[in-house]
Short mmCIF file of C-alpha atoms (C1' of nucleotides) in Angstrom, two decimals:
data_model
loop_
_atom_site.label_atom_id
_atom_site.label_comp_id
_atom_site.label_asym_id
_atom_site.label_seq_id
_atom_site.Cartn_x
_atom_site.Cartn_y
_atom_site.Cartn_z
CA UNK A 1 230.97 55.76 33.71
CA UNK A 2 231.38 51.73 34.49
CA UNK A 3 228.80 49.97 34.86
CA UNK A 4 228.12 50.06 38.48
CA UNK A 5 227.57 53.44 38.21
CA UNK A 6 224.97 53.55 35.42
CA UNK A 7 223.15 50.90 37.52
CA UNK A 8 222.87 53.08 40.37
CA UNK A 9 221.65 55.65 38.27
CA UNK A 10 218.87 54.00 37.09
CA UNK A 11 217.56 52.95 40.47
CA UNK A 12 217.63 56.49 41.20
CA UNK A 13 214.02 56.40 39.06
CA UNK A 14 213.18 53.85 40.97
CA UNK A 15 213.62 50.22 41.88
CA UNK A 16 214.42 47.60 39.24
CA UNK A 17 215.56 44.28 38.57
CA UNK A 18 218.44 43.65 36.10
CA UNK A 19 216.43 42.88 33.39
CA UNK A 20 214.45 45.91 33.80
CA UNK A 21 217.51 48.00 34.09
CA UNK A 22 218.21 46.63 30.71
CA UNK A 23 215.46 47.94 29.11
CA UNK A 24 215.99 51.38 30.53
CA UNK A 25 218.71 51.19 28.19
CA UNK A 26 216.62 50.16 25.32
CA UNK A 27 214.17 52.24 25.40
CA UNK A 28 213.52 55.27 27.86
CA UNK A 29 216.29 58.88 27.84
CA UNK A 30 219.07 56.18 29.22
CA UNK A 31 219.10 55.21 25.84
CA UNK A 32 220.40 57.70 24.85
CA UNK A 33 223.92 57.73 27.10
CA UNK A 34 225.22 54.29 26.51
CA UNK A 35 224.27 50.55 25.68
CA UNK A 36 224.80 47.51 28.10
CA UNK A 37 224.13 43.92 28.01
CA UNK A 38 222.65 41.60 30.62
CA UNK A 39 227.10 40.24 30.68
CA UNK A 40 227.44 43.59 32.46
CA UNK A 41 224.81 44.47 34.53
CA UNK A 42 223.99 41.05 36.26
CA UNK A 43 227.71 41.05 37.69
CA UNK A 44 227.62 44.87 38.58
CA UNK A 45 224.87 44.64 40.69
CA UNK A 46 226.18 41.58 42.68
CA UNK A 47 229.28 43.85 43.16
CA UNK A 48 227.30 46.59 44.11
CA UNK A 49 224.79 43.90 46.69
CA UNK A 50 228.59 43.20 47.94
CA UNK A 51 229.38 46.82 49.02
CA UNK A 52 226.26 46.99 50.60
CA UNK A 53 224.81 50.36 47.98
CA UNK A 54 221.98 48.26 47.10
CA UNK A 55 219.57 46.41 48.96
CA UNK A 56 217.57 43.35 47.02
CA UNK A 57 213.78 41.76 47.16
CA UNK A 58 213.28 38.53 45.30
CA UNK A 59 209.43 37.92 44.53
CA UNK A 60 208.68 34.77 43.44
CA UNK A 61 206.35 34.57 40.21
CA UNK A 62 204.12 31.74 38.79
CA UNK A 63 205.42 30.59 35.64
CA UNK A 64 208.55 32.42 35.43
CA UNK A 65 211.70 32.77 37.44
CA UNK A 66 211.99 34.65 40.66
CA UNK A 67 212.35 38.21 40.06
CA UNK A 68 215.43 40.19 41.98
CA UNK A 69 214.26 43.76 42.19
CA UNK A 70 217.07 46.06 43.87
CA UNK A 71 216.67 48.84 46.06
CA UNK A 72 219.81 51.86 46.15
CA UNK A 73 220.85 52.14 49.72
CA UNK A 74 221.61 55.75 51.17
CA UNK A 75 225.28 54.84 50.57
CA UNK A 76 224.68 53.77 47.18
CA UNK A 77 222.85 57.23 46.56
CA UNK A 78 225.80 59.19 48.04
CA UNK A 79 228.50 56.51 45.95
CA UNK A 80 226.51 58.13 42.89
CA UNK A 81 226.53 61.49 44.37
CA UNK A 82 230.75 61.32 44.31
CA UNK A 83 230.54 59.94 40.61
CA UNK A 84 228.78 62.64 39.30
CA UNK A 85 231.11 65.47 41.07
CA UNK A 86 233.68 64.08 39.55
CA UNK A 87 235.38 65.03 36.58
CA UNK A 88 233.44 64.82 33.15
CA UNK A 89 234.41 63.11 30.38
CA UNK A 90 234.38 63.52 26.78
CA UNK A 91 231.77 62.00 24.62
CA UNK A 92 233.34 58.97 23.03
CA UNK A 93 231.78 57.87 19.94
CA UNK A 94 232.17 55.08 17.12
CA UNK A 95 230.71 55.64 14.15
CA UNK A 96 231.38 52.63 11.63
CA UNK A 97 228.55 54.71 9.04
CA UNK A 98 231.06 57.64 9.19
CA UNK A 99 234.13 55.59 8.71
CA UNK A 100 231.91 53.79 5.65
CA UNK A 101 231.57 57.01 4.15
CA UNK A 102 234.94 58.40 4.43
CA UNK A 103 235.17 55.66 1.43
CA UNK A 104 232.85 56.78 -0.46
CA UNK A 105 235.14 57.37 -3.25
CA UNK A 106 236.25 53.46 -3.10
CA UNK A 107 232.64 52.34 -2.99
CA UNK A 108 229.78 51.43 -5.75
CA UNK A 109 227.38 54.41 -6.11
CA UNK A 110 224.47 52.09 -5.61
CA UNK A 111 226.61 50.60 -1.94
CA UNK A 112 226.92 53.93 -1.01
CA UNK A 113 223.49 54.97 -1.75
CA UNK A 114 222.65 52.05 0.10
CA UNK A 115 224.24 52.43 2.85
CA UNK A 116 223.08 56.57 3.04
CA UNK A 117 219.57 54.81 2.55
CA UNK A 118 219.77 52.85 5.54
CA UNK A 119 221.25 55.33 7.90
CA UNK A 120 218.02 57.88 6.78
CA UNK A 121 215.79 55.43 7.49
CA UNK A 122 217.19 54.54 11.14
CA UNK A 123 217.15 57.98 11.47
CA UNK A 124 213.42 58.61 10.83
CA UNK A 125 212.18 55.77 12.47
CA UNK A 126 214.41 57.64 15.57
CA UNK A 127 212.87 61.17 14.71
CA UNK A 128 209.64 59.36 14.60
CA UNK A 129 209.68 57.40 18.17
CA UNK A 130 211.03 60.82 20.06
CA UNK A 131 208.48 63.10 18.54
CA UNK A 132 205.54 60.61 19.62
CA UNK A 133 207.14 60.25 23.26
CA UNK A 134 207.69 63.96 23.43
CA UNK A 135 203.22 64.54 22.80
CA UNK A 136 202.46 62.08 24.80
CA UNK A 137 202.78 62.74 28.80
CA UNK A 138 204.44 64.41 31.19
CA UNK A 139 208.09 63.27 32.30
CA UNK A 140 210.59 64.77 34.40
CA UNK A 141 212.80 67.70 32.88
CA UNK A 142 215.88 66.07 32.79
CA UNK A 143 214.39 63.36 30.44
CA UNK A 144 212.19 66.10 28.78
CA UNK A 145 215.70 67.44 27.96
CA UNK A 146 217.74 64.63 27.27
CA UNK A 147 214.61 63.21 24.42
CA UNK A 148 214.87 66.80 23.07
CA UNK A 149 218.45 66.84 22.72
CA UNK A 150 218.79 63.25 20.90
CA UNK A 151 216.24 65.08 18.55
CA UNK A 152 217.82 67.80 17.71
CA UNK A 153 220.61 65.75 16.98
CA UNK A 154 219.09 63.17 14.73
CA UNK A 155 217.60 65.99 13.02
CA UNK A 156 220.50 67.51 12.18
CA UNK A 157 222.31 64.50 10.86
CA UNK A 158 218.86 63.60 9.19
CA UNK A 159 218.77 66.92 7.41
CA UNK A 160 222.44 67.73 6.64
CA UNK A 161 222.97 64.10 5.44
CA UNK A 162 219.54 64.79 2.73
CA UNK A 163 221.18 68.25 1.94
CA UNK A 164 224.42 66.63 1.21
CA UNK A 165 224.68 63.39 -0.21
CA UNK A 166 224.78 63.99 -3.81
CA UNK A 167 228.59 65.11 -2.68
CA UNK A 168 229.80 61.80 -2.00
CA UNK A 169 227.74 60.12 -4.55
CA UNK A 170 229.13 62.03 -7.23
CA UNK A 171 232.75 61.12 -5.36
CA UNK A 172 231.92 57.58 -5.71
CA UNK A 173 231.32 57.77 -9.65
CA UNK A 174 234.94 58.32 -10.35
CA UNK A 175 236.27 55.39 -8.69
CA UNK A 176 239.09 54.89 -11.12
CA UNK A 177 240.81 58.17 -9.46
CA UNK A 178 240.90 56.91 -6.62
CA UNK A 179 242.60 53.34 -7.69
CA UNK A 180 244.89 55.55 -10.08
CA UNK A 181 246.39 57.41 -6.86
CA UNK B 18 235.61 48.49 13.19
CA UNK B 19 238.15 46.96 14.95
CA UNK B 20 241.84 48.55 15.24
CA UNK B 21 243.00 46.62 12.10
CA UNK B 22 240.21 48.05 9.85
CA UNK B 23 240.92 51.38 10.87
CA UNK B 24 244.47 51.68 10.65
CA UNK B 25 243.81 50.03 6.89
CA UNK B 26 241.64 52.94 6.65
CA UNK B 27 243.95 55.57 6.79
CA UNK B 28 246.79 53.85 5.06
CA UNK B 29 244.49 54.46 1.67
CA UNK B 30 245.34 58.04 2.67
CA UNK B 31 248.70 57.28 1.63
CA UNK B 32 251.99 55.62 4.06
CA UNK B 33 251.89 56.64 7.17
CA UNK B 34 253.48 55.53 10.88
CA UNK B 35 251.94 54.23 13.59
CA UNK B 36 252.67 57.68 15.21
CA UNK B 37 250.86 59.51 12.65
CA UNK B 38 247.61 57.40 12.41
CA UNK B 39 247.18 58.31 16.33
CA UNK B 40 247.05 62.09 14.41
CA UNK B 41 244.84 61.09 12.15
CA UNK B 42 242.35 59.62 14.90
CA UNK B 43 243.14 63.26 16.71
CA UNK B 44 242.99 66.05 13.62
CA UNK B 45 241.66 65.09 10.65
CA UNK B 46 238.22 63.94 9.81
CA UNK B 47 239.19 60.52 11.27
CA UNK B 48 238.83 61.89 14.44
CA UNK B 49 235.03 62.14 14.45
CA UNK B 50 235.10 58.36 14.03
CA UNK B 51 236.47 57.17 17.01
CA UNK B 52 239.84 57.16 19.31
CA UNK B 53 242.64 54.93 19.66
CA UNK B 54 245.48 54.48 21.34
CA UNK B 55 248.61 53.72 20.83
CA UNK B 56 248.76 50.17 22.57
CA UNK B 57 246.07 49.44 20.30
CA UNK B 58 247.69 50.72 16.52
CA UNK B 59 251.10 49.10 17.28
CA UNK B 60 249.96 45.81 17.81
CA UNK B 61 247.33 46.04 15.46
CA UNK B 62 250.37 47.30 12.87
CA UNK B 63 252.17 44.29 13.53
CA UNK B 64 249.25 41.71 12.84
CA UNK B 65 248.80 43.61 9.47
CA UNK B 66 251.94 42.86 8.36
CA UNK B 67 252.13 39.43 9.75
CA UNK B 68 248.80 39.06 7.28
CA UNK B 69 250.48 40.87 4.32
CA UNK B 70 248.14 43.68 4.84
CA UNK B 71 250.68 46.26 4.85
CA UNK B 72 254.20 46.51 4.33
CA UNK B 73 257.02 48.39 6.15
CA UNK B 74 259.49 50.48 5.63
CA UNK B 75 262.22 51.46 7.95
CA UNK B 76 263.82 55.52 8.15
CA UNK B 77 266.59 56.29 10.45
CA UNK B 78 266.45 59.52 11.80
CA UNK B 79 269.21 61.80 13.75
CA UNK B 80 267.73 62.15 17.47
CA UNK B 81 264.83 60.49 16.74
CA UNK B 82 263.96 57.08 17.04
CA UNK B 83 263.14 54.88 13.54
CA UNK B 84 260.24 55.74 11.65
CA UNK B 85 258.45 52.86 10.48
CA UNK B 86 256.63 53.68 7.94
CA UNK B 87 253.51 51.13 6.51
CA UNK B 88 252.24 51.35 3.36
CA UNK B 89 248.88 48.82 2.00
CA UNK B 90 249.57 45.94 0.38
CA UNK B 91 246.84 44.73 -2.48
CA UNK B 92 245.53 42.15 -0.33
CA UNK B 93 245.00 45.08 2.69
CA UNK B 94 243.12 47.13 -0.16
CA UNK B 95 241.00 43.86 -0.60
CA UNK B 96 240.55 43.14 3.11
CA UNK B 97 239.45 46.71 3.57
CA UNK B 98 237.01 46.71 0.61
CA UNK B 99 235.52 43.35 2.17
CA UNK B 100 235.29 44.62 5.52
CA UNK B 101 233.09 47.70 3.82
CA UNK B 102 231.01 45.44 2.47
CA UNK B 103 229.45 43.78 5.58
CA UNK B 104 226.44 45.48 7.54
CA UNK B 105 226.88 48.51 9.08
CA UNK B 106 226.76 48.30 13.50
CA UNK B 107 225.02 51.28 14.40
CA UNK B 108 226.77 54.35 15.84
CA UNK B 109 227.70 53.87 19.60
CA UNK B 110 227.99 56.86 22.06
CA UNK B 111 229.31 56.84 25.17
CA UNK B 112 227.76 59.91 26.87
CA UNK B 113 229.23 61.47 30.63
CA UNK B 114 227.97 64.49 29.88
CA UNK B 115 223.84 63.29 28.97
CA UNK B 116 224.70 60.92 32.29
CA UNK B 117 225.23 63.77 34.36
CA UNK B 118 222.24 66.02 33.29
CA UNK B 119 220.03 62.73 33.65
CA UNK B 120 220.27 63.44 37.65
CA UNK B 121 220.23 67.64 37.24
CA UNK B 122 217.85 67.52 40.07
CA UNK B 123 220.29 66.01 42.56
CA UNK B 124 222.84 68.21 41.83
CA UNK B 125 223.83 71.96 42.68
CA UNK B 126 222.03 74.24 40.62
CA UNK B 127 226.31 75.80 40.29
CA UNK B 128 227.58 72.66 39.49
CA UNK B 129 225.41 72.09 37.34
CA UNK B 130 225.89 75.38 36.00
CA UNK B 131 229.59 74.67 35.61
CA UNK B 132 229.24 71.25 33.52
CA UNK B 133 226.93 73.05 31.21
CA UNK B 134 229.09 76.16 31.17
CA UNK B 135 232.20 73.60 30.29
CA UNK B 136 230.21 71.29 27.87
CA UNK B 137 229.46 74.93 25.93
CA UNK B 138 232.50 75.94 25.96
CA UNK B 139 234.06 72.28 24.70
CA UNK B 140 231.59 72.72 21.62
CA UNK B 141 232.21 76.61 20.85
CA UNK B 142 235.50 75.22 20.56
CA UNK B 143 235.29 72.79 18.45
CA UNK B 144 232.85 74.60 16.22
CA UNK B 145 235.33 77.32 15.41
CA UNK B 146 238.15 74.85 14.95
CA UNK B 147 235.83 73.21 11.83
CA UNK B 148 234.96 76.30 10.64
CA UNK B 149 237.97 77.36 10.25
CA UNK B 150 239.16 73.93 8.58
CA UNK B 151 236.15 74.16 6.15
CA UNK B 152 237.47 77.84 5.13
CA UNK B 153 241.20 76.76 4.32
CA UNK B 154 241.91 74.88 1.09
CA UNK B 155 240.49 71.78 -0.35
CA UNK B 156 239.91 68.27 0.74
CA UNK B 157 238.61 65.49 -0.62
CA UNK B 158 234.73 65.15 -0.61
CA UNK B 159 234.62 62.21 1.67
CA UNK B 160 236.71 64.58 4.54
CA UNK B 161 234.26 67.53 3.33
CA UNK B 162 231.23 65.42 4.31
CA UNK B 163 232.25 64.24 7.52
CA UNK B 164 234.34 67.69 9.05
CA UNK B 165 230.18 69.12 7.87
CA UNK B 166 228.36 66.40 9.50
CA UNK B 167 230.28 66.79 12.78
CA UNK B 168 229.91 70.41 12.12
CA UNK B 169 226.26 70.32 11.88
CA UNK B 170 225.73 67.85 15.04
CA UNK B 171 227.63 70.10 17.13
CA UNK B 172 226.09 73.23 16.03
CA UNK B 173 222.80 71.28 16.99
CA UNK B 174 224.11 70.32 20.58
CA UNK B 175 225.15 73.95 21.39
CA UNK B 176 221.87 75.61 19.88
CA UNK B 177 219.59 72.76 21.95
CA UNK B 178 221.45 73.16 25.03
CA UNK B 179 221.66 77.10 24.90
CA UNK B 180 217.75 76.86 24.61
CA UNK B 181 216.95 74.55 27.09
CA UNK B 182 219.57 74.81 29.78
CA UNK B 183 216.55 76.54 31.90
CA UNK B 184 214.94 73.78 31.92
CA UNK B 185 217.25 71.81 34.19
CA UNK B 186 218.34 74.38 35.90
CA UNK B 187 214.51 75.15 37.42
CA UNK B 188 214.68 71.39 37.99
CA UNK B 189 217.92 71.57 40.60
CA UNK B 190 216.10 74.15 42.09
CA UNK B 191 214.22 72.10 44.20
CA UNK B 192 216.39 68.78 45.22
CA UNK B 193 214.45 68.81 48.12
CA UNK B 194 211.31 67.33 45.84
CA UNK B 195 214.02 64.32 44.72
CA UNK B 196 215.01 63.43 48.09
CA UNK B 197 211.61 63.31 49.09
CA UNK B 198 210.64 60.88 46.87
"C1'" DA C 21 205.42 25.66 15.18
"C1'" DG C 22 208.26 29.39 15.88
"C1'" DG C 23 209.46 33.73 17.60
"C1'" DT C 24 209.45 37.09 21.26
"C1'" DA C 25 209.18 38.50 26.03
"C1'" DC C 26 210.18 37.42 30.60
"C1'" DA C 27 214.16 36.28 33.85
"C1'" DT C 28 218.97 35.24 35.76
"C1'" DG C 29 223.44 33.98 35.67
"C1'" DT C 30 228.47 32.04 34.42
"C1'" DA C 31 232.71 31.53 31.81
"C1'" DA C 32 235.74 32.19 28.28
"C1'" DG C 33 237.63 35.06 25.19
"C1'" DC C 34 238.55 39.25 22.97
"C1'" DT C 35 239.70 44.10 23.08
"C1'" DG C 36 241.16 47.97 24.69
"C1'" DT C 37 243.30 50.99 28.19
"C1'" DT C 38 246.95 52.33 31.27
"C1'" DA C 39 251.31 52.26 32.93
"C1'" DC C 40 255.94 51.48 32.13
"C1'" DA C 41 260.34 51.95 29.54
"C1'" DT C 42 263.47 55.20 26.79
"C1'" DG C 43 265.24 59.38 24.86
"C1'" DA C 44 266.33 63.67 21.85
"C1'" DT C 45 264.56 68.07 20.11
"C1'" DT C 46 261.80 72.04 19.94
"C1'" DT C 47 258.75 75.35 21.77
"C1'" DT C 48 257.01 78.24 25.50
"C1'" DA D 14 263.12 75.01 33.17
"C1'" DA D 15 259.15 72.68 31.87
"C1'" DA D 16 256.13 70.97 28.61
"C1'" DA D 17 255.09 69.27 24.24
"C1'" DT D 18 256.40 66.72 20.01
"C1'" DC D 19 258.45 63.05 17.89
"C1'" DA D 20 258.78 57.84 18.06
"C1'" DT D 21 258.07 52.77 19.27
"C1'" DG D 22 256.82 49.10 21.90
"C1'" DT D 23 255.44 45.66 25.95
"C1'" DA D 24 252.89 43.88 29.83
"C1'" DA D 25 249.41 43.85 33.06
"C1'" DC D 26 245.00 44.74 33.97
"C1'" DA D 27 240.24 45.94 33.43
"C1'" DG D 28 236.27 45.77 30.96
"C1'" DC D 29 232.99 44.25 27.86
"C1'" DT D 30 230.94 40.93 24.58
"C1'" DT D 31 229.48 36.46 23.27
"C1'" DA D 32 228.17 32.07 23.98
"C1'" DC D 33 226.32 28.86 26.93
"C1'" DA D 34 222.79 27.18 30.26
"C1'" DT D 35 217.62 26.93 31.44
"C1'" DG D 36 212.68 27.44 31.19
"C1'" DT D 37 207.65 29.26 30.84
"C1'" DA D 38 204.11 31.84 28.54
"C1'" DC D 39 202.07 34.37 25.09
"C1'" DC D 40 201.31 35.88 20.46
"C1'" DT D 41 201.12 34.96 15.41
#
DNA sequence: AGGTACATGTAAGCTGTTACATGATTTT
DNA sequence: AAAATCATGTAACAGCTTACATGTACCT
């Protein structure tokens, strides 16, 4: 999915301005999918004004600068239509905490417990956020499904990484193996 | 992580080719990290030894082209330790498949059927091929950990999607409601 | 007084992906 | 006979990230 496309998605909910679009990557279930920075979605939708699959409104605001709010265009709904028939692919994912710990054994214990500290936390605080947004309100179903999903995930690594640790800790206090090898 | 980092990273696994850390990002338990290609290791290969990260060593083989094999220098050990040492980015994901069911109610309820049906099967898959790893012989803790922790997240996707699937598929029921909107 | 939120955009640089180039051996 | 495995590398291109550029208003 480029950028373009995850843009168009987005105004599917509804129209939005770039920054806006932004934060639907911040915070709501597009959170979730994929990050992107203002250095990608300002140009994307001036590509996408350029094809004509979005339609813009700037409204002028006291103190701030104009606001661009864009609009999908029945060809930019259809554009997204022929994105999402076509092929899916994989997940990719980059976990530099999962490369961290495949060191473990090269690590202090107290870096790695660090480190394991850290991730738990992030991971509560996410646990935390999604059960709150998940009692409060009703949203659509795919977002229903898409919070409950990220939960269930975060609660698994949350609960296998609590069950587990003490593994790699215990890896990490013979470090002199390792160097021996 | 960048390229370098990671192809330091398996090289404490002992010498190895460019050839074979592309397996290791495929297989092992360095595959739940991230992927990488091969115009990224060879260049990356050559940099490290321009650095006296690593250091080469060249086999002839009958019908085969040279294998060159790399093998960590002390100063790539000390990069690598270094480059552990500084903060850990937070995981990124890259998600088609949570993209796709974001807009299940402006899609077929049968394609939509048939991503879900292929996302299962993608995960049954990959469930039984960890299982079985986890059941044959010994690895180190570190690989342990991580085959687990991948384990456990994608026991958690098929279980949440399994339970919930009905929920988006109700919701493509009626794309009339998201057209009318 | 300083940080955060609002708001848009450009340009350079870095990174990574894809395609191309080559070729033998083994498995299906 | 075709496809996959082994094996390395380059070049072009596409994409994304970071820094730069600018400025008000509100909250602490």
């Amino acid at each position: 999915m480029d950028t373009k496309t995850l843009c168009l998605g987005v105004l599917t909910h509804g129209d939005a301005s770039g920054y806006e679009i932004k934060k639907a990557f911040e915070d709501g279930p597009f959170g979730h999918i994929q990050e992107i920075g203002f250095g990608s979605i300002y140009p994307a939708l001036a590509q996408l004004l350029k094809d004509n699959l979005v339609t813009v409104t700037q409204y002028t605001q006291e103190g701030r600068p104009d606001k661009k709010v864009y609009s999908l265009t029945a060809t930019g709904r259809l554009f997204l239509l022929d994105a999402l028939d076509e092929p899916t692919e994989p997940d990719k994912v980059r976990s530099d905490f999962l490369f961290r710990m495949m060191f473990a054994h090269l690590l202090s214990p107290s870096a790695l417990e660090a480190m394991i500290d850290e991730r738990m936390a992030v991971l509560t605080e996410a646990i935390a956020g999604l059960e709150q947004r998940a009692n409060s309100g009703f949203a659509p179903a795919s977002e229903t499904f898409i919070d409950g999903y990220a939960l269930a995930i975060y609660r698994a690594m949350a609960d296998y990484i609590e069950e587990n640790r003490y593994q790699l800790v215990s890896a990490s206090l013979l470090p002199q193996r390792a160097v021996a090898e």
